[in-house]
Protein backbone atom coordinates (compact mmCIF):
# COMPACT_ATOMS: atom_id res chain seq x y z
CA UNK A 1 0.00 0.00 0.00
CA UNK A 2 1.21 3.54 -0.71
CA UNK A 3 2.59 5.51 2.20
CA UNK A 4 0.63 8.07 4.18
CA UNK A 5 2.81 10.80 2.71
CA UNK A 6 1.95 9.72 -0.81
CA UNK A 7 -1.78 9.72 -0.18
CA UNK A 8 -1.72 13.16 1.39
CA UNK A 9 0.28 14.64 -1.48
CA UNK A 10 -1.66 16.08 -4.45
CA UNK A 11 1.28 15.20 -6.71
CA UNK A 12 0.79 11.51 -5.94
CA UNK A 13 -2.66 11.76 -7.51
CA UNK A 14 -1.41 14.03 -10.33
CA UNK A 15 -3.76 16.82 -9.29
CA UNK A 16 -3.39 20.26 -10.83
CA UNK A 17 -3.48 23.61 -9.03
CA UNK A 18 -7.29 23.82 -9.37
CA UNK A 19 -7.93 20.28 -8.10
CA UNK A 20 -5.43 20.30 -5.22
CA UNK A 21 -7.29 22.86 -3.03
CA UNK A 22 -10.41 20.69 -3.16
CA UNK A 23 -8.35 17.62 -2.29
CA UNK A 24 -6.66 19.29 0.68
CA UNK A 25 -9.66 21.11 2.15
CA UNK A 26 -10.88 19.66 5.46
CA UNK A 27 -13.69 22.18 5.87
CA UNK A 28 -17.03 22.39 4.05
CA UNK A 29 -16.35 23.16 0.41
CA UNK A 30 -17.89 23.22 -3.04
CA UNK A 31 -15.86 22.19 -6.09
CA UNK A 32 -17.31 23.85 -9.17
CA UNK A 33 -16.15 21.18 -11.60
CA UNK A 34 -16.79 21.93 -15.26
CA UNK A 35 -16.73 19.48 -18.19
CA UNK A 36 -13.49 17.54 -18.46
CA UNK A 37 -12.14 19.00 -15.22
CA UNK A 38 -11.12 15.67 -13.66
CA UNK A 39 -13.73 15.80 -10.91
CA UNK A 40 -14.01 12.02 -10.47
CA UNK A 41 -10.26 11.61 -9.96
CA UNK A 42 -10.28 14.50 -7.50
CA UNK A 43 -13.18 13.26 -5.38
CA UNK A 44 -11.84 9.68 -5.29
CA UNK A 45 -8.38 10.94 -4.32
CA UNK A 46 -9.91 13.02 -1.54
CA UNK A 47 -11.95 10.07 -0.27
CA UNK A 48 -8.81 7.91 -0.18
CA UNK A 49 -6.87 10.61 1.68
CA UNK A 50 -9.63 11.04 4.28
CA UNK A 51 -9.92 7.29 4.84
CA UNK A 52 -6.19 7.00 5.50
CA UNK A 53 -6.26 10.08 7.74
CA UNK A 54 -8.95 8.32 9.82
CA UNK A 55 -6.91 5.21 10.62
CA UNK A 56 -7.84 3.49 7.35
CA UNK A 57 -11.48 3.28 8.45
CA UNK A 58 -13.52 2.91 5.29
CA UNK A 59 -16.71 3.71 7.19
CA UNK A 60 -15.44 7.16 8.15
CA UNK A 61 -16.72 8.56 4.85
CA UNK A 62 -19.94 8.58 2.86
CA UNK A 63 -20.17 9.18 -0.88
CA UNK A 64 -23.51 10.08 -2.37
CA UNK A 65 -24.79 10.71 -5.88
CA UNK A 66 -28.00 10.42 -7.90
CA UNK A 67 -28.02 7.11 -9.76
CA UNK A 68 -27.16 3.54 -8.80
CA UNK A 69 -24.80 3.34 -11.78
CA UNK A 70 -22.90 6.43 -10.62
CA UNK A 71 -22.70 5.05 -7.08
CA UNK A 72 -21.32 1.73 -8.35
CA UNK A 73 -18.76 3.60 -10.44
CA UNK A 74 -17.70 5.58 -7.34
CA UNK A 75 -17.23 2.37 -5.36
CA UNK A 76 -15.32 0.74 -8.22
CA UNK A 77 -12.95 3.71 -8.54
CA UNK A 78 -12.38 3.83 -4.77
CA UNK A 79 -11.55 0.12 -4.73
CA UNK A 80 -8.98 0.72 -7.47
CA UNK A 81 -7.46 3.50 -5.37
CA UNK A 82 -7.41 1.39 -2.17
CA UNK A 83 -7.16 -2.24 -3.34
CA UNK A 84 -5.26 -3.54 -0.32
CA UNK A 85 -7.59 -1.92 2.18
CA UNK A 86 -10.72 -3.29 0.51
CA UNK A 87 -9.11 -6.72 0.15
CA UNK A 88 -8.23 -6.86 3.84
CA UNK A 89 -11.79 -5.91 4.77
CA UNK A 90 -10.36 -3.78 7.58
CA UNK A 91 -13.19 -1.96 9.32
CA UNK A 92 -16.65 -1.50 7.94
CA UNK A 93 -17.48 -0.65 4.34
CA UNK A 94 -17.84 2.96 3.21
CA UNK A 95 -21.33 4.38 2.86
CA UNK A 96 -21.73 4.76 -0.92
CA UNK A 97 -25.09 5.15 -2.60
CA UNK A 98 -27.82 7.44 -3.86
CA UNK A 99 -29.68 9.95 -1.70
CA UNK A 100 -32.74 7.71 -1.77
CA UNK A 101 -30.74 4.54 -1.07
CA UNK A 102 -28.83 5.91 1.92
CA UNK A 103 -31.97 7.56 3.31
CA UNK A 104 -33.90 4.29 3.01
CA UNK A 105 -31.07 2.54 4.87
CA UNK A 106 -31.38 5.01 7.77
CA UNK A 107 -35.18 4.77 7.73
CA UNK A 108 -35.08 0.98 7.84
CA UNK A 109 -32.84 1.06 10.91
CA UNK A 110 -35.24 3.43 12.63
CA UNK A 111 -38.37 1.51 11.63
CA UNK A 112 -36.88 -1.78 12.83
CA UNK A 113 -35.85 -0.40 16.22
CA UNK A 114 -39.15 1.45 16.68
CA UNK A 115 -41.22 -1.56 15.60
CA UNK A 116 -42.75 0.39 12.73
CA UNK A 117 -43.96 -1.40 9.59
CA UNK A 118 -44.03 0.58 6.38
CA UNK A 119 -45.25 -0.43 2.97
CA UNK A 120 -43.27 0.78 -0.07
CA UNK A 121 -45.74 1.68 -2.79
CA UNK A 122 -45.28 0.18 -6.24
CA UNK A 123 -45.51 2.35 -9.36
CA UNK A 124 -49.03 1.07 -10.02
CA UNK A 125 -50.14 1.82 -6.46
CA UNK A 126 -48.73 5.36 -6.75
CA UNK A 127 -50.60 5.79 -10.02
CA UNK A 128 -53.88 4.61 -8.48
CA UNK A 129 -53.42 6.83 -5.44
CA UNK A 130 -52.78 9.92 -7.59
CA UNK A 131 -55.87 9.22 -9.70
CA UNK A 132 -57.96 8.68 -6.56
CA UNK A 133 -56.64 11.87 -4.90
CA UNK A 134 -57.25 13.94 -8.02
CA UNK A 135 -60.83 12.69 -8.23
CA UNK A 136 -61.47 13.32 -4.53
CA UNK A 137 -60.17 16.88 -4.90
CA UNK A 138 -62.65 17.44 -7.74
CA UNK A 139 -59.73 18.44 -9.95
CA UNK A 140 -59.52 18.31 -13.73
CA UNK A 141 -55.73 18.22 -13.76
CA UNK A 142 -54.26 15.54 -16.01
CA UNK A 143 -52.44 12.67 -14.34
CA UNK A 144 -49.00 13.92 -15.41
CA UNK A 145 -49.78 17.41 -14.05
CA UNK A 146 -50.90 16.01 -10.71
CA UNK A 147 -47.88 13.71 -10.55
CA UNK A 148 -45.45 16.58 -11.23
CA UNK A 149 -47.14 18.69 -8.53
CA UNK A 150 -46.84 15.92 -5.94
CA UNK A 151 -43.19 15.31 -6.84
CA UNK A 152 -42.49 19.03 -6.57
CA UNK A 153 -43.89 19.23 -3.03
CA UNK A 154 -41.94 16.13 -2.05
CA UNK A 155 -38.72 17.75 -3.31
CA UNK A 156 -39.12 20.36 -0.55
CA UNK A 157 -38.37 19.79 3.15
CA UNK A 158 -41.53 19.03 5.14
CA UNK A 159 -41.20 22.33 7.00
CA UNK A 160 -40.63 24.43 3.87
CA UNK A 161 -42.74 27.60 4.14
CA UNK A 162 -45.46 27.85 1.52
CA UNK A 163 -47.57 30.92 0.85
CA UNK A 164 -51.33 31.01 1.44
CA UNK A 165 -52.01 31.11 -2.30
CA UNK A 166 -49.94 27.96 -2.79
CA UNK A 167 -51.66 26.12 0.06
CA UNK A 168 -55.07 26.94 -1.40
CA UNK A 169 -54.07 25.85 -4.90
CA UNK A 170 -55.68 22.94 -6.69
CA UNK A 171 -52.35 21.11 -6.93
CA UNK A 172 -51.70 21.38 -3.19
CA UNK A 173 -55.16 20.05 -2.40
CA UNK A 174 -54.38 16.93 -4.43
CA UNK A 175 -51.04 16.61 -2.64
CA UNK A 176 -52.71 16.94 0.77
CA UNK A 177 -55.23 14.21 0.00
CA UNK A 178 -52.46 12.00 -1.44
CA UNK A 179 -50.39 12.42 1.74
CA UNK A 180 -53.35 11.83 4.03
CA UNK A 181 -54.18 8.54 2.32
CA UNK A 182 -50.52 7.48 2.15
CA UNK A 183 -49.92 8.11 5.86
CA UNK A 184 -53.20 6.41 6.82
CA UNK A 185 -51.92 3.28 5.08
CA UNK A 186 -48.44 3.47 6.68
CA UNK A 187 -46.97 3.66 3.18
CA UNK A 188 -44.06 5.43 1.48
CA UNK A 189 -43.24 6.12 -2.13
CA UNK A 190 -39.70 6.56 -3.42
CA UNK A 191 -39.95 10.35 -3.19
CA UNK A 192 -40.63 10.16 0.56
CA UNK A 193 -37.26 8.62 1.48
CA UNK A 194 -35.08 11.73 1.66
CA UNK A 195 -37.89 13.91 3.02
CA UNK A 196 -38.84 11.55 5.86
CA UNK A 197 -35.23 10.79 6.71
CA UNK A 198 -34.49 14.53 6.89
CA UNK A 199 -37.49 15.13 9.14
CA UNK A 200 -36.36 12.28 11.43
CA UNK A 201 -32.79 13.60 11.70
CA UNK A 202 -34.08 17.05 12.56
CA UNK A 203 -36.49 15.62 15.14
CA UNK A 204 -33.78 13.47 16.68
CA UNK A 205 -35.59 10.18 16.02
CA UNK A 206 -33.24 9.12 13.24
CA UNK A 207 -29.48 9.10 13.61
CA UNK A 208 -27.54 10.52 10.65
CA UNK A 209 -24.88 8.51 8.85
CA UNK A 210 -22.09 7.70 11.37
CA UNK A 211 -19.36 9.30 9.29
CA UNK A 212 -16.90 12.18 9.58
CA UNK A 213 -16.95 13.27 5.94
CA UNK A 214 -19.67 13.35 3.30
CA UNK A 215 -18.65 13.69 -0.36
CA UNK A 216 -21.56 14.42 -2.68
CA UNK A 217 -21.30 14.48 -6.49
CA UNK A 218 -23.46 16.20 -9.17
CA UNK A 219 -24.96 18.47 -6.54
CA UNK A 220 -26.28 20.93 -9.11
CA UNK A 221 -28.97 18.26 -9.58
CA UNK A 222 -29.97 18.22 -5.90
CA UNK A 223 -33.41 19.44 -4.85
CA UNK A 224 -33.94 21.49 -1.69
CA UNK A 225 -34.76 18.44 0.43
CA UNK A 226 -31.46 16.82 -0.58
CA UNK A 227 -29.54 20.04 0.13
CA UNK A 228 -31.13 20.16 3.58
CA UNK A 229 -30.31 16.45 4.07
CA UNK A 230 -26.63 17.32 3.63
CA UNK A 231 -27.01 20.33 5.94
CA UNK A 232 -28.66 18.12 8.59
CA UNK A 233 -25.54 15.93 8.57
CA UNK A 234 -23.39 19.06 8.79
CA UNK A 235 -25.30 20.13 11.90
CA UNK A 236 -24.29 16.79 13.47
CA UNK A 237 -20.58 17.39 12.88
CA UNK A 238 -20.16 15.80 9.45
CA UNK A 239 -17.92 17.77 7.04
CA UNK A 240 -19.49 17.93 3.56
CA UNK A 241 -17.58 18.34 0.30
CA UNK A 242 -19.83 18.99 -2.69
CA UNK A 243 -18.90 18.59 -6.34
CA UNK A 244 -21.13 20.42 -8.81
CA UNK A 245 -21.28 22.48 -11.96
CA UNK A 246 -23.92 25.17 -11.94
CA UNK A 247 -23.45 25.52 -15.72
CA UNK A 248 -24.66 21.93 -16.16
CA UNK A 249 -27.82 22.27 -14.08
CA UNK A 250 -30.41 20.94 -16.55
CA UNK A 251 -32.99 19.18 -14.40
CA UNK A 252 -35.32 21.92 -13.21
CA UNK A 253 -38.19 19.73 -14.42
CA UNK A 254 -37.07 17.24 -11.76
CA UNK A 255 -37.04 20.07 -9.20
CA UNK A 256 -33.25 20.45 -9.11
CA UNK A 257 -32.32 23.58 -7.14
CA UNK A 258 -29.18 24.26 -9.22
CA UNK A 259 -27.27 27.44 -8.40
CA UNK A 260 -29.90 28.39 -5.81
CA UNK A 261 -29.29 25.21 -3.81
CA UNK A 262 -25.50 25.50 -4.01
CA UNK A 263 -25.63 29.11 -2.86
CA UNK A 264 -27.91 28.12 0.03
CA UNK A 265 -25.35 25.50 1.10
CA UNK A 266 -22.47 27.99 0.94
CA UNK A 267 -24.37 30.56 2.99
CA UNK A 268 -25.39 27.97 5.61
CA UNK A 269 -21.92 26.47 6.09
CA UNK A 270 -19.51 29.19 5.05
CA UNK A 271 -18.11 26.67 2.58
CA UNK A 272 -15.18 27.59 0.40
CA UNK A 273 -15.87 27.58 -3.35
CA UNK A 274 -13.11 26.16 -5.55
CA UNK A 275 -13.59 26.58 -9.32
CA UNK A 276 -12.05 23.57 -11.12
CA UNK A 277 -11.99 25.23 -14.50
CA UNK A 278 -9.29 23.43 -16.47
CA UNK A 279 -10.82 21.41 -19.31
CA UNK A 280 -8.78 18.33 -20.25
CA UNK A 281 -11.42 16.93 -22.59
CA UNK A 282 -11.88 19.32 -25.48
CA UNK A 283 -9.65 21.13 -27.92
CA UNK A 284 -9.10 24.86 -27.50
CA UNK A 285 -11.64 26.09 -30.06
CA UNK A 286 -14.41 23.99 -28.55
CA UNK A 287 -13.68 25.10 -24.98
CA UNK A 288 -13.59 28.75 -26.04
CA UNK A 289 -16.82 28.45 -28.04
CA UNK A 290 -18.64 26.71 -25.18
CA UNK A 291 -17.44 29.39 -22.79
CA UNK A 292 -18.91 32.03 -25.10
CA UNK A 293 -22.28 30.25 -24.95
CA UNK A 294 -22.46 30.21 -21.15
CA UNK A 295 -20.28 33.12 -20.04
CA UNK A 296 -22.89 35.85 -19.62
CA UNK A 297 -25.55 33.72 -17.97
CA UNK A 298 -26.90 35.02 -14.67
CA UNK A 299 -26.96 32.97 -11.46
CA UNK A 300 -23.64 31.21 -11.82
CA UNK A 301 -20.38 31.15 -9.92
CA UNK A 302 -17.58 33.24 -11.42
CA UNK A 303 -15.11 31.05 -13.29
CA UNK A 304 -12.36 31.26 -15.89
CA UNK A 305 -12.66 28.16 -18.09
CA UNK A 306 -9.41 27.20 -19.82
CA UNK A 307 -8.48 24.43 -22.24
CA UNK A 308 -5.52 22.27 -21.19
CA UNK A 309 -5.21 20.49 -24.53
CA UNK A 310 -2.98 22.35 -26.96
CA UNK A 311 -4.72 21.14 -30.14
CA UNK A 312 -6.86 23.79 -31.81
CA UNK A 313 -9.69 21.45 -32.88
CA UNK A 314 -12.45 22.62 -35.19
CA UNK A 315 -16.03 23.89 -35.22
CA UNK A 316 -18.37 23.95 -38.22
CA UNK A 317 -21.75 25.61 -38.52
CA UNK A 318 -23.74 23.94 -41.30
CA UNK A 319 -26.97 25.02 -42.96
CA UNK A 320 -28.70 22.33 -45.01
CA UNK A 321 -30.91 23.58 -47.81
CA UNK A 322 -33.67 21.84 -49.73
CA UNK A 323 -32.81 20.23 -53.04
CA UNK A 324 -34.63 21.18 -56.24
CA UNK A 325 -36.17 17.73 -55.89
CA UNK A 326 -39.33 18.34 -53.81
CA UNK A 327 -38.92 14.96 -52.15
CA UNK A 328 -35.53 15.97 -50.72
CA UNK A 329 -36.69 18.12 -47.84
CA UNK A 330 -34.08 19.97 -45.76
CA UNK A 331 -34.48 17.59 -42.82
CA UNK A 332 -33.74 14.67 -45.14
CA UNK A 333 -30.68 16.41 -46.53
CA UNK A 334 -29.47 17.12 -43.00
CA UNK A 335 -29.96 13.52 -41.84
CA UNK A 336 -27.97 12.05 -44.72
CA UNK A 337 -25.11 14.55 -44.59
CA UNK A 338 -24.79 14.39 -40.82
CA UNK A 339 -24.55 10.59 -40.84
CA UNK A 340 -22.10 10.52 -43.75
CA UNK A 341 -19.94 13.19 -42.10
CA UNK A 342 -19.80 11.18 -38.86
CA UNK A 343 -19.00 8.03 -40.82
CA UNK A 344 -16.19 9.83 -42.67
CA UNK A 345 -14.79 11.14 -39.39
CA UNK A 346 -14.64 7.68 -37.83
CA UNK A 347 -13.08 6.17 -40.97
CA UNK A 348 -10.38 8.85 -41.04
CA UNK A 349 -9.85 8.71 -37.26
CA UNK A 350 -9.58 5.03 -36.25
CA UNK A 351 -10.73 4.12 -32.74
CA UNK A 352 -12.69 7.37 -32.45
CA UNK A 353 -16.33 7.94 -31.53
CA UNK A 354 -19.06 10.20 -32.87
CA UNK A 355 -22.40 11.42 -31.61
CA UNK A 356 -25.47 13.18 -32.92
CA UNK A 357 -27.23 15.18 -30.22
CA UNK A 358 -30.74 16.62 -30.45
CA UNK A 359 -32.86 18.72 -28.12
CA UNK A 360 -35.54 16.01 -27.96
CA UNK A 361 -35.44 12.28 -28.55
CA UNK A 362 -38.00 12.28 -31.38
CA UNK A 363 -35.70 14.39 -33.57
CA UNK A 364 -33.29 11.46 -33.71
CA UNK A 365 -35.70 9.24 -35.68
CA UNK A 366 -34.51 10.61 -39.02
CA UNK A 367 -30.87 10.13 -38.01
CA UNK A 368 -31.48 6.54 -36.89
CA UNK A 369 -33.22 5.70 -40.15
CA UNK A 370 -30.40 7.30 -42.13
CA UNK A 371 -27.92 5.14 -40.21
CA UNK A 372 -29.93 2.04 -41.03
CA UNK A 373 -30.33 2.76 -44.72
CA UNK A 374 -26.71 3.85 -45.13
CA UNK A 375 -25.60 0.82 -43.07
CA UNK A 376 -23.65 2.86 -40.53
CA UNK A 377 -23.30 1.32 -37.02
CA UNK A 378 -25.11 3.30 -34.35
CA UNK A 379 -26.24 3.22 -30.73
CA UNK A 380 -29.63 4.76 -29.96
CA UNK A 381 -30.08 6.08 -26.41
CA UNK A 382 -33.85 6.26 -26.19
CA UNK A 383 -36.57 4.63 -28.23
CA UNK A 384 -37.61 5.38 -31.81
CA UNK A 385 -41.25 5.58 -32.81
CA UNK A 386 -41.02 6.46 -36.53
CA UNK A 387 -41.76 2.93 -37.72
CA UNK A 388 -44.63 2.68 -35.22
CA UNK A 389 -46.50 5.71 -36.53
CA UNK A 390 -49.81 4.53 -38.04
CA UNK A 391 -49.34 6.19 -41.44
CA UNK A 392 -45.86 4.64 -41.79
CA UNK A 393 -47.09 1.18 -40.78
CA UNK A 394 -49.94 1.41 -43.30
CA UNK A 395 -47.70 2.70 -46.08
CA UNK A 396 -45.34 -0.24 -45.59
CA UNK A 397 -48.29 -2.63 -45.66
CA UNK A 398 -49.33 -1.12 -48.99
CA UNK A 399 -45.82 -1.43 -50.40
CA UNK A 400 -45.72 -5.12 -49.48
CA UNK A 401 -49.03 -5.98 -51.15
CA UNK A 402 -47.48 -7.23 -54.45
CA UNK A 403 -45.67 -9.86 -52.41
CA UNK A 404 -48.91 -10.78 -50.58
CA UNK A 405 -51.80 -10.05 -53.01
CA UNK A 406 -54.36 -11.92 -50.89
CA UNK A 407 -53.52 -10.13 -47.64
CA UNK A 408 -56.93 -8.56 -47.12
CA UNK A 409 -56.16 -7.25 -43.65
CA UNK A 410 -53.09 -5.40 -44.94
CA UNK A 411 -55.05 -3.80 -47.80
CA UNK A 412 -57.91 -2.64 -45.59
CA UNK A 413 -55.46 -1.21 -43.06
CA UNK A 414 -53.48 0.55 -45.80
CA UNK A 415 -56.66 2.35 -46.87
CA UNK A 416 -56.53 4.28 -43.62
CA UNK A 417 -53.49 6.22 -44.85
CA UNK A 418 -55.91 8.26 -46.97
CA UNK A 419 -57.58 11.05 -45.01
CA UNK A 420 -59.93 11.57 -47.97
CA UNK A 421 -61.81 8.41 -47.03
CA UNK A 422 -64.19 9.24 -44.18
CA UNK A 423 -64.19 7.23 -40.95
CA UNK A 424 -67.52 5.40 -41.57
CA UNK A 425 -66.28 4.28 -44.98
CA UNK A 426 -63.00 3.08 -43.51
CA UNK A 427 -64.91 1.01 -40.97
CA UNK A 428 -67.04 -0.49 -43.73
CA UNK A 429 -63.92 -1.34 -45.76
CA UNK A 430 -62.33 -2.98 -42.73
CA UNK A 431 -65.39 -5.10 -41.98
CA UNK A 432 -65.81 -6.10 -45.64
CA UNK A 433 -62.23 -7.31 -46.07
CA UNK A 434 -62.08 -9.00 -42.67
CA UNK A 435 -65.19 -11.06 -43.58
CA UNK A 436 -63.75 -12.20 -46.94
CA UNK A 437 -62.57 -15.71 -47.75
CA UNK A 438 -58.90 -14.72 -47.66
CA UNK A 439 -58.24 -16.25 -51.10
CA UNK A 440 -59.32 -13.52 -53.55
CA UNK A 441 -56.85 -11.00 -54.97
CA UNK A 442 -57.21 -7.73 -53.05
CA UNK A 443 -57.79 -5.68 -56.23
CA UNK A 444 -60.63 -7.98 -57.31
CA UNK A 445 -62.21 -7.73 -53.89
CA UNK A 446 -61.76 -3.94 -53.90
CA UNK A 447 -63.86 -3.77 -57.10
CA UNK A 448 -66.89 -5.44 -55.55
CA UNK A 449 -70.05 -3.38 -56.06
CA UNK A 450 -71.38 -4.53 -52.70
CA UNK A 451 -68.45 -2.73 -51.05
CA UNK A 452 -68.85 0.50 -53.01
CA UNK A 453 -72.58 0.50 -52.32
CA UNK A 454 -71.89 1.01 -48.60
CA UNK A 455 -70.08 4.31 -49.23
CA UNK A 456 -71.06 7.87 -49.98
CA UNK A 457 -70.13 9.23 -53.41
CA UNK A 458 -67.13 11.20 -52.13
CA UNK A 459 -65.79 8.14 -50.35
CA UNK A 460 -66.31 6.02 -53.44
CA UNK A 461 -64.23 8.49 -55.46
CA UNK A 462 -61.44 8.53 -52.87
CA UNK A 463 -61.46 4.74 -52.55
CA UNK A 464 -61.37 4.23 -56.34
CA UNK A 465 -58.34 6.55 -56.48
CA UNK A 466 -56.61 4.56 -53.76
CA UNK A 467 -57.44 1.28 -55.52
CA UNK A 468 -56.08 2.72 -58.77
CA UNK A 469 -52.81 3.69 -57.13
CA UNK A 470 -52.38 0.21 -55.70
CA UNK A 471 -53.20 -1.29 -59.11
CA UNK A 472 -50.49 0.84 -60.75
CA UNK A 473 -48.09 -0.14 -57.99
CA UNK A 474 -48.74 -3.85 -58.73
CA UNK A 475 -48.00 -3.28 -62.44
CA UNK A 476 -44.87 -1.22 -61.87
CA UNK A 477 -43.61 -3.65 -59.25
CA UNK A 478 -43.51 -6.33 -61.96
CA UNK A 479 -41.14 -4.20 -64.05
CA UNK A 480 -38.27 -5.06 -61.70
CA UNK A 481 -35.78 -3.17 -59.53
CA UNK A 482 -34.74 -0.79 -62.31
CA UNK A 483 -38.02 1.13 -62.01
CA UNK A 484 -38.65 0.39 -58.34
CA UNK A 485 -37.33 3.64 -56.87
CA UNK A 486 -39.47 5.86 -59.08
CA UNK A 487 -42.55 3.74 -58.36
CA UNK A 488 -42.00 3.95 -54.59
CA UNK A 489 -41.71 7.73 -54.77
CA UNK A 490 -44.90 7.96 -56.85
CA UNK A 491 -47.01 5.80 -54.52
CA UNK A 492 -45.80 7.34 -51.26
CA UNK A 493 -46.10 10.83 -52.76
CA UNK A 494 -49.73 10.10 -53.55
CA UNK A 495 -50.30 8.91 -49.99
CA UNK A 496 -48.66 12.07 -48.66
CA UNK A 497 -50.92 14.25 -50.80
CA UNK A 498 -53.97 12.85 -48.99
CA UNK A 499 -52.63 13.43 -45.46
CA UNK A 500 -54.24 16.35 -43.70
CA UNK A 501 -51.56 16.17 -41.02
CA UNK A 502 -48.45 17.93 -42.35
CA UNK A 503 -46.14 15.83 -40.17
CA UNK A 504 -47.62 12.63 -41.58
CA UNK A 505 -47.09 13.91 -45.13
CA UNK A 506 -43.52 14.86 -44.23
CA UNK A 507 -42.90 11.39 -42.78
CA UNK A 508 -44.18 9.66 -45.91
CA UNK A 509 -41.98 11.79 -48.15
CA UNK A 510 -39.02 10.99 -45.91
CA UNK A 511 -39.84 7.28 -46.16
CA UNK A 512 -39.90 7.63 -49.96
CA UNK A 513 -36.42 9.15 -49.96
CA UNK A 514 -35.02 6.42 -47.75
CA UNK A 515 -36.44 3.58 -49.82
CA UNK A 516 -35.70 5.12 -53.19
CA UNK A 517 -32.40 6.95 -52.84
CA UNK A 518 -30.65 5.60 -49.75
CA UNK A 519 -30.99 1.93 -50.68
CA UNK A 520 -31.13 -0.30 -53.72
CA UNK A 521 -32.07 -3.80 -54.79
CA UNK A 522 -35.37 -5.54 -54.21
CA UNK A 523 -38.18 -4.09 -52.14
CA UNK A 524 -37.63 -6.79 -49.52
CA UNK A 525 -33.95 -5.81 -49.25
CA UNK A 526 -34.84 -2.14 -48.79
CA UNK A 527 -37.47 -2.78 -46.14
CA UNK A 528 -35.15 -5.21 -44.34
CA UNK A 529 -32.62 -2.39 -44.04
CA UNK A 530 -35.33 -0.20 -42.60
CA UNK A 531 -36.44 -2.81 -40.07
CA UNK A 532 -33.05 -4.16 -39.07
CA UNK A 533 -32.17 -4.04 -35.41
CA UNK A 534 -29.11 -2.04 -34.48
CA UNK A 535 -26.33 -4.16 -33.08
CA UNK A 536 -25.38 -2.46 -29.86
CA UNK A 537 -21.57 -2.33 -29.81
CA UNK A 538 -19.82 -3.07 -26.55
CA UNK A 539 -18.44 0.46 -26.66
CA UNK A 540 -19.07 3.61 -28.66
CA UNK A 541 -15.90 3.37 -30.77
CA UNK A 542 -16.75 3.03 -34.45
CA UNK A 543 -20.45 3.73 -33.97
CA UNK A 544 -22.57 6.87 -33.99
CA UNK A 545 -24.28 7.45 -30.65
CA UNK A 546 -27.68 9.10 -31.01
CA UNK A 547 -28.91 10.85 -27.88
CA UNK A 548 -30.90 13.77 -26.57
CA UNK A 549 -29.05 16.64 -24.92
CA UNK A 550 -30.21 15.45 -21.50
CA UNK A 551 -29.00 11.90 -22.16
CA UNK A 552 -25.62 13.16 -23.39
CA UNK A 553 -24.63 14.54 -19.98
CA UNK A 554 -21.54 12.79 -18.64
CA UNK A 555 -20.53 11.42 -22.07
CA UNK A 556 -17.80 12.51 -24.47
CA UNK A 557 -17.01 11.89 -28.13
CA UNK A 558 -14.30 12.92 -30.56
CA UNK A 559 -16.86 14.15 -33.11
CA UNK A 560 -20.20 15.70 -32.12
CA UNK A 561 -23.01 17.13 -34.22
CA UNK A 562 -25.82 19.11 -32.62
CA UNK A 563 -28.76 18.95 -35.03
CA UNK A 564 -31.69 21.30 -35.56
CA UNK A 565 -29.84 24.23 -33.99
CA UNK A 566 -32.63 26.68 -34.82
CA UNK A 567 -34.87 28.92 -32.77
CA UNK A 568 -37.65 26.35 -33.25
CA UNK A 569 -35.82 23.76 -31.16
CA UNK A 570 -33.39 25.80 -29.02
CA UNK A 571 -34.87 26.93 -26.70
CA UNK A 572 -37.48 24.19 -26.84
CA UNK A 573 -39.33 25.51 -23.79
CA UNK A 574 -40.32 29.04 -24.82
CA UNK A 575 -41.21 30.17 -21.31
CA UNK A 576 -38.97 33.04 -20.27
CA UNK A 577 -38.21 31.36 -16.94
CA UNK A 578 -36.76 28.33 -18.78
CA UNK A 579 -34.36 30.29 -20.99
CA UNK A 580 -31.35 29.90 -18.68
CA UNK A 581 -31.81 26.17 -18.38
CA UNK A 582 -32.21 25.78 -22.15
CA UNK A 583 -28.92 27.63 -22.64
CA UNK A 584 -27.20 25.35 -20.14
CA UNK A 585 -28.58 22.36 -21.98
CA UNK A 586 -27.08 23.59 -25.26
CA UNK A 587 -23.79 24.14 -23.40
CA UNK A 588 -23.88 20.56 -22.13
CA UNK A 589 -24.39 19.28 -25.70
CA UNK A 590 -21.50 21.39 -27.06
CA UNK A 591 -19.08 20.29 -24.33
CA UNK A 592 -19.47 16.61 -25.21
CA UNK A 593 -17.10 17.19 -28.16
CA UNK A 594 -13.39 16.48 -27.80
CA UNK A 595 -11.95 17.31 -31.23
CA UNK A 596 -14.67 18.44 -33.61
CA UNK A 597 -18.05 20.09 -33.14
CA UNK A 598 -20.63 20.64 -35.85
CA UNK A 599 -23.66 22.83 -35.19
CA UNK A 600 -26.23 21.86 -37.81
CA UNK A 601 -29.53 23.33 -38.93
CA UNK A 602 -31.79 23.05 -41.96
CA UNK A 603 -33.74 25.79 -43.65
CA UNK A 604 -37.49 25.87 -43.56
CA UNK A 605 -39.83 25.30 -46.48
CA UNK A 606 -40.21 29.00 -47.19
CA UNK A 607 -43.54 29.28 -45.38
CA UNK A 608 -41.85 30.01 -42.05
CA UNK A 609 -38.64 31.86 -41.37
CA UNK A 610 -36.09 29.71 -39.56
CA UNK A 611 -33.12 31.26 -37.78
CA UNK A 612 -30.04 29.86 -36.09
CA UNK A 613 -30.55 29.55 -32.33
CA UNK A 614 -29.55 32.60 -30.32
CA UNK A 615 -27.26 30.37 -28.26
CA UNK A 616 -24.81 30.30 -31.18
CA UNK A 617 -24.83 34.06 -31.68
CA UNK A 618 -21.85 34.74 -29.34
CA UNK A 619 -19.77 32.23 -31.33
CA UNK A 620 -20.62 33.97 -34.61
CA UNK A 621 -19.86 37.38 -33.18
CA UNK A 622 -16.47 36.20 -31.97
CA UNK A 623 -15.80 34.56 -35.35
CA UNK A 624 -16.56 37.84 -37.10
CA UNK A 625 -14.24 39.68 -34.72
CA UNK A 626 -11.47 37.16 -35.44
CA UNK A 627 -12.20 37.45 -39.15
CA UNK A 628 -11.75 41.21 -39.07
CA UNK A 629 -8.46 40.80 -37.23
CA UNK A 630 -7.32 38.14 -39.67
CA UNK A 631 -7.96 40.47 -42.59
CA UNK A 632 -5.78 43.08 -40.90
CA UNK A 633 -3.05 40.77 -39.62
CA UNK A 634 -3.17 38.04 -42.29
CA UNK A 635 -3.71 35.28 -39.72
CA UNK A 636 -5.69 32.06 -40.08
CA UNK A 637 -9.46 32.34 -40.47
CA UNK A 638 -12.25 30.64 -38.58
CA UNK A 639 -14.22 28.60 -41.09
CA UNK A 640 -17.88 27.67 -40.96
CA UNK A 641 -19.75 25.57 -43.47
CA UNK A 642 -22.94 25.91 -45.42
CA UNK A 643 -23.93 22.84 -47.42
CA UNK A 644 -20.46 21.43 -46.86
CA UNK A 645 -18.64 24.43 -48.33
CA UNK A 646 -16.41 26.53 -46.09
CA UNK A 647 -17.44 30.16 -45.79
CA UNK A 648 -16.21 33.05 -43.71
CA UNK A 649 -18.36 33.96 -40.72
Short mmCIF file of C-alpha atoms in Angstrom, two decimals, residues 258 314 478 551 589:
data_model
loop_
_atom_site.label_atom_id
_atom_site.label_comp_id
_atom_site.label_asym_id
_atom_site.label_seq_id
_atom_site.Cartn_x
_atom_site.Cartn_y
_atom_site.Cartn_z
CA UNK A 258 -29.18 24.26 -9.22
CA UNK A 314 -12.45 22.62 -35.19
CA UNK A 478 -43.51 -6.33 -61.96
CA UNK A 551 -29.00 11.90 -22.16
CA UNK A 589 -24.39 19.28 -25.70
#
